[in-house]
XYZ file of C-alpha atoms in Angstrom:
341
model
C 87.831 77.109 133.130
C 89.664 80.081 134.822
C 87.278 80.257 137.477
C 88.006 76.558 138.381
C 91.828 77.106 138.183
C 91.552 80.087 140.388
C 89.637 78.114 142.961
C 92.242 75.267 142.873
C 95.121 77.566 143.149
C 93.606 79.679 145.864
C 92.849 76.344 147.894
C 96.472 75.171 147.342
C 97.825 78.600 148.403
C 95.607 78.325 151.516
C 96.921 74.939 152.385
C 100.526 75.846 152.030
C 100.167 79.215 153.804
C 98.041 78.262 157.003
C 98.319 74.602 157.408
C 101.433 73.262 159.083
C 103.072 70.107 157.631
C 102.182 68.024 160.698
C 98.375 68.583 160.230
C 98.349 66.649 156.802
C 97.372 63.021 156.987
C 100.198 62.040 154.772
C 103.974 62.942 154.538
C 104.679 66.051 152.457
C 107.482 65.888 149.651
C 110.587 67.958 150.438
C 109.881 70.340 148.112
C 106.987 71.538 150.113
C 108.554 71.441 153.710
C 112.123 72.897 152.728
C 112.297 76.365 153.648
C 113.516 78.171 150.623
C 111.970 75.704 148.117
C 108.695 75.874 149.947
C 108.940 79.684 149.961
C 109.389 79.894 146.192
C 106.665 77.296 145.442
C 104.195 79.647 147.650
C 105.372 82.711 145.689
C 105.035 80.938 142.240
C 101.397 79.774 143.336
C 100.660 83.135 144.405
C 101.797 84.807 141.142
C 99.922 82.340 139.072
C 96.689 82.945 141.014
C 97.002 86.714 140.615
C 97.744 86.207 136.801
C 94.513 83.988 136.501
C 92.257 86.477 138.515
C 93.525 89.500 136.378
C 92.661 87.344 133.185
C 89.275 86.408 134.514
C 88.428 90.081 135.519
C 89.641 91.086 132.131
C 87.367 88.771 130.422
C 84.387 89.610 132.641
C 84.862 93.258 131.894
C 85.199 92.769 128.195
C 82.015 90.692 128.191
C 80.109 93.618 129.870
C 80.321 92.253 133.258
C 78.525 89.089 132.181
C 80.093 85.854 132.930
C 79.058 83.842 129.969
C 78.973 84.552 126.244
C 75.694 85.182 124.925
C 76.245 82.550 122.169
C 72.552 81.043 122.131
C 71.099 84.097 120.282
C 73.569 83.457 117.137
C 72.439 81.322 114.381
C 75.235 81.640 111.779
C 73.280 80.354 108.816
C 70.841 83.154 109.419
C 73.124 85.855 110.268
C 74.102 88.840 107.799
C 77.513 90.459 108.003
C 78.679 93.564 106.398
C 82.322 93.732 105.827
C 83.883 97.012 104.396
C 86.851 96.713 102.107
C 86.117 92.961 101.532
C 87.025 92.755 98.150
C 91.005 92.239 98.669
C 93.504 91.702 101.352
C 92.458 91.249 105.049
C 88.789 91.905 104.092
C 88.582 89.119 101.573
C 90.253 86.743 104.017
C 87.617 87.707 106.654
C 84.848 87.058 104.131
C 86.098 83.771 103.266
C 86.402 82.845 107.006
C 82.871 83.916 107.684
C 81.308 82.150 104.793
C 83.068 78.985 105.987
C 80.889 79.366 108.964
C 77.708 79.613 106.941
C 77.411 83.553 107.482
C 76.026 85.600 104.499
C 78.272 88.441 103.908
C 77.536 91.657 102.220
C 80.925 93.094 100.912
C 81.029 97.034 100.669
C 84.053 98.256 98.508
C 84.788 100.502 95.647
C 86.987 97.725 94.248
C 85.420 94.688 92.327
C 85.744 91.325 94.295
C 89.016 89.437 94.071
C 88.791 86.594 91.485
C 89.176 84.122 94.283
C 85.761 85.438 95.846
C 84.162 85.796 92.380
C 84.771 82.120 91.849
C 83.333 81.252 95.227
C 80.470 78.639 95.032
C 78.914 79.200 98.253
C 76.389 81.731 97.136
C 76.773 83.549 100.590
C 78.689 86.513 99.135
C 76.962 89.558 97.911
C 78.815 92.559 96.565
C 77.774 96.263 96.900
C 79.848 98.752 95.175
C 80.035 101.334 97.811
C 82.089 104.556 98.763
C 81.826 104.334 102.408
C 83.072 107.843 102.938
C 79.754 108.926 101.321
C 77.129 109.079 104.060
C 74.454 108.876 101.439
C 76.137 106.023 99.411
C 76.153 103.937 102.785
C 72.474 104.833 103.467
C 71.416 103.620 99.856
C 73.597 100.359 100.303
C 72.021 99.821 103.768
C 68.502 99.829 102.442
C 69.433 97.622 99.670
C 71.070 95.020 102.168
C 67.976 95.168 104.413
C 65.571 94.756 101.363
C 67.425 91.657 100.045
C 68.622 89.843 103.142
C 67.304 91.579 106.398
C 68.956 93.656 109.040
C 72.637 92.845 109.345
C 73.807 91.789 112.828
C 77.636 91.787 112.232
C 79.439 94.838 110.998
C 83.234 94.443 110.320
C 84.798 97.970 109.611
C 87.962 96.661 107.823
C 88.275 98.981 105.013
C 91.639 100.966 105.236
C 94.289 102.980 103.154
C 97.768 104.036 103.895
C 100.116 106.667 102.936
C 103.963 106.605 103.259
C 104.775 110.109 103.410
C 106.222 112.545 105.817
C 104.221 115.136 107.493
C 105.489 117.783 104.994
C 105.071 115.939 102.040
C 101.544 114.293 102.426
C 99.181 116.290 100.208
C 95.915 117.632 101.619
C 93.808 115.386 99.349
C 95.796 112.218 100.527
C 95.406 113.379 104.220
C 91.763 113.814 104.003
C 91.283 110.443 101.907
C 92.965 108.483 104.893
C 91.068 110.245 107.608
C 87.950 109.524 105.605
C 88.372 106.020 104.893
C 90.283 104.865 108.174
C 88.181 106.720 110.621
C 85.359 109.015 109.715
C 83.652 106.161 107.653
C 83.063 104.278 110.945
C 80.528 106.902 111.627
C 78.567 106.232 108.513
C 78.594 102.543 108.748
C 77.742 102.499 112.498
C 75.019 105.069 112.133
C 73.649 102.998 109.392
C 73.620 99.524 110.923
C 73.574 100.083 114.651
C 69.925 101.173 115.262
C 68.815 97.784 114.290
C 71.158 96.024 116.508
C 69.962 98.362 119.332
C 66.262 97.573 118.690
C 67.106 93.699 118.531
C 69.447 93.665 121.392
C 71.737 91.657 119.235
C 74.763 92.471 117.133
C 78.475 92.711 116.969
C 80.560 95.634 115.770
C 84.309 94.807 114.815
C 86.807 97.468 113.965
C 90.045 96.547 112.297
C 92.919 98.828 113.836
C 96.660 98.001 113.823
C 99.509 97.795 116.297
C 100.326 101.425 114.632
C 97.645 102.541 117.029
C 100.215 102.025 120.197
C 103.524 103.508 118.353
C 103.845 106.518 116.110
C 105.924 105.859 112.981
C 107.924 108.206 110.942
C 106.397 108.679 107.485
C 103.055 107.119 108.748
C 101.904 109.579 111.009
C 98.563 110.074 109.470
C 97.905 106.492 109.533
C 98.967 105.969 113.068
C 96.661 108.894 113.949
C 93.591 107.228 112.322
C 94.322 103.897 114.180
C 94.924 105.577 117.486
C 91.564 107.335 116.718
C 89.781 104.253 115.894
C 90.717 102.756 119.424
C 89.075 105.696 120.966
C 86.052 105.211 118.701
C 85.829 101.664 119.933
C 85.958 102.502 123.618
C 83.349 105.385 123.236
C 80.849 103.018 121.233
C 81.314 100.425 123.967
C 80.449 102.915 126.617
C 77.604 104.349 124.773
C 76.079 101.035 124.256
C 76.155 100.343 128.062
C 75.249 103.735 129.379
C 73.342 105.614 126.585
C 71.609 103.201 124.347
C 70.941 100.353 127.030
C 72.208 97.679 124.780
C 74.961 96.037 126.529
C 74.137 92.956 124.474
C 75.608 94.335 121.284
C 79.090 93.346 121.217
C 82.052 95.376 120.222
C 85.500 94.306 119.386
C 88.758 95.606 118.099
C 91.535 93.926 116.282
C 95.107 95.056 116.236
C 96.919 93.190 113.439
C 100.712 93.298 112.977
C 102.288 93.806 109.511
C 100.272 92.163 107.013
C 101.170 91.311 103.405
C 98.996 93.892 101.523
C 100.033 96.549 98.802
C 101.530 99.014 101.204
C 103.897 96.484 102.960
C 105.238 95.496 99.627
C 106.823 98.803 99.213
C 108.391 98.855 102.691
C 108.860 95.285 103.237
C 112.604 95.723 103.391
C 112.473 98.132 106.380
C 110.069 96.028 108.171
C 112.152 93.082 107.922
C 115.126 94.986 108.907
C 113.573 96.046 112.023
C 113.316 92.342 113.065
C 109.376 92.382 112.523
C 107.605 89.635 110.738
C 104.891 90.068 108.049
C 101.829 87.776 108.309
C 99.523 86.674 105.743
C 95.864 87.880 105.309
C 94.379 84.728 105.787
C 95.797 84.326 109.391
C 94.504 87.801 110.253
C 91.026 86.794 108.552
C 90.540 83.630 110.383
C 91.517 85.383 113.640
C 88.854 87.919 113.165
C 86.079 85.361 112.224
C 87.012 83.463 115.127
C 86.289 86.578 117.338
C 83.084 86.899 115.739
C 82.150 83.156 116.345
C 83.247 83.466 120.031
C 80.190 85.880 120.511
C 82.434 87.905 123.008
C 83.565 91.438 122.934
C 87.088 92.554 123.677
C 90.443 93.416 122.087
C 92.558 91.224 119.944
C 96.063 91.826 119.653
C 97.663 89.824 116.612
C 101.344 90.501 117.433
C 103.663 90.935 120.154
C 101.706 91.277 123.419
C 104.015 94.080 124.570
C 102.747 96.462 121.824
C 99.545 97.040 123.595
C 101.498 98.100 126.836
C 104.106 99.984 125.256
C 102.872 103.334 126.740
C 103.180 101.878 130.367
C 106.887 101.427 129.716
C 109.410 104.145 131.055
C 109.733 106.879 128.409
C 113.289 105.952 127.327
C 112.290 102.412 126.349
C 109.303 103.960 124.413
C 111.678 106.157 122.625
C 114.310 103.443 121.880
C 111.370 101.354 120.335
C 110.346 104.432 118.225
C 113.903 104.954 117.209
C 114.187 101.365 116.043
C 110.952 101.718 114.080
C 112.093 105.080 112.570
C 113.682 103.331 109.427
C 110.872 101.090 108.551
C 109.183 103.567 106.277
C 111.558 105.452 104.170
C 109.656 105.478 100.734
C 106.889 107.679 99.476
C 104.093 105.452 98.652
C 100.270 105.223 98.721
C 97.942 102.311 98.388
C 94.089 101.758 98.425
C 94.403 98.567 100.464
C 94.109 97.691 104.022
C 97.439 97.856 105.608
C 99.166 96.626 108.862
C-alpha cells in the first residue's frame, strides 16, 4: 500500500513540477494554477511523499530488507509460544490474546496463574513454575516444554519487576533482583530457545521494554537502566541473527508500553496522573503485543506518545524540561514483583 501511494504521489509531483498547465488536455482548477496555492500544494505533496518514503524504508529495514512478511511459514494452531511472567498483568493479557489465535502458550513464572487463566477452557495454556533468573531452571523448563509440545517458535520476554527507590536508598538485593529479572534473564531464555529457531530458520523473539527506556526517572533509575539495556539487547540480537547466525528469518521485536495498570503503578498513580500521563489497561498492551506476533514482522512498537522514542533527538533544554516534569511521578518507596510500565 505504501509503495503504491508513493508511486501515485511521485507521479502527481512530477506532473505539477514539470508539466505546464497548457499541456494538460483539460483545464486545471484554480488551486493548481494560482501561484501561491500551487506552490503550497506542490510543497504539501512533496512532504507527503518524503514521509511515505521514510515509512516504507523503515518497514523495509525492520523486515530485514525483505519486502514482504514471511507469514506463510506460520501455522498458529501448531505454534508454541513461551511467555515469561505470564501469570499476571501484561503477561496474562498477552497469553489470553495469543490463545485467542489458537497458539499454545507455555507460561514461565514463579507466581501461579491468575484465576482467570486457571479457568480458561481453551486447553492451550501450560504453566511451568520457573525462576527465569536461574540458568539451570530455564534449561530444565526448556527441556520439559520440548518434550511435551516441541520446540517453541515464539519467545516473549515479558517478566519484569520495579523498584521505586532513590539511588541511595535501593538495597543491593533489590538492585540485583531487578537487573536479574528485567535484563539478565533474557540471556537465559534466548540461549535456551534461540538455537532451535536458528536451526529451523523460523522464530520470533519479542522483548517487552518500556517508555522508561527513553527517559530516566528520579526514584526509578534502576528500572530505567534495565529497560534501556533491553533496547541494546534487542538491537544486538537483531544484528547477530543477520550477520553471525545467518538466520534473518528469525524475527525480533521490542515493545515500549506506556504506564500500565499494575501493582507498581498503583503506588504512584497520583504522580502519574499529575504529570498529565494516562494509564492504560494490560489488556490493551496484550492485544498489541499479540497483534505484532500475528503480523509476522520484526520491528519496534511504541505504545504511547510517538515523541517518546525521539526525545533524545530534541534539544537538551527540551529533554531536561521533560525530565523535570516527570521528576515528581515517583516520590514513594515501593517494590513490586509484577511487570511495570
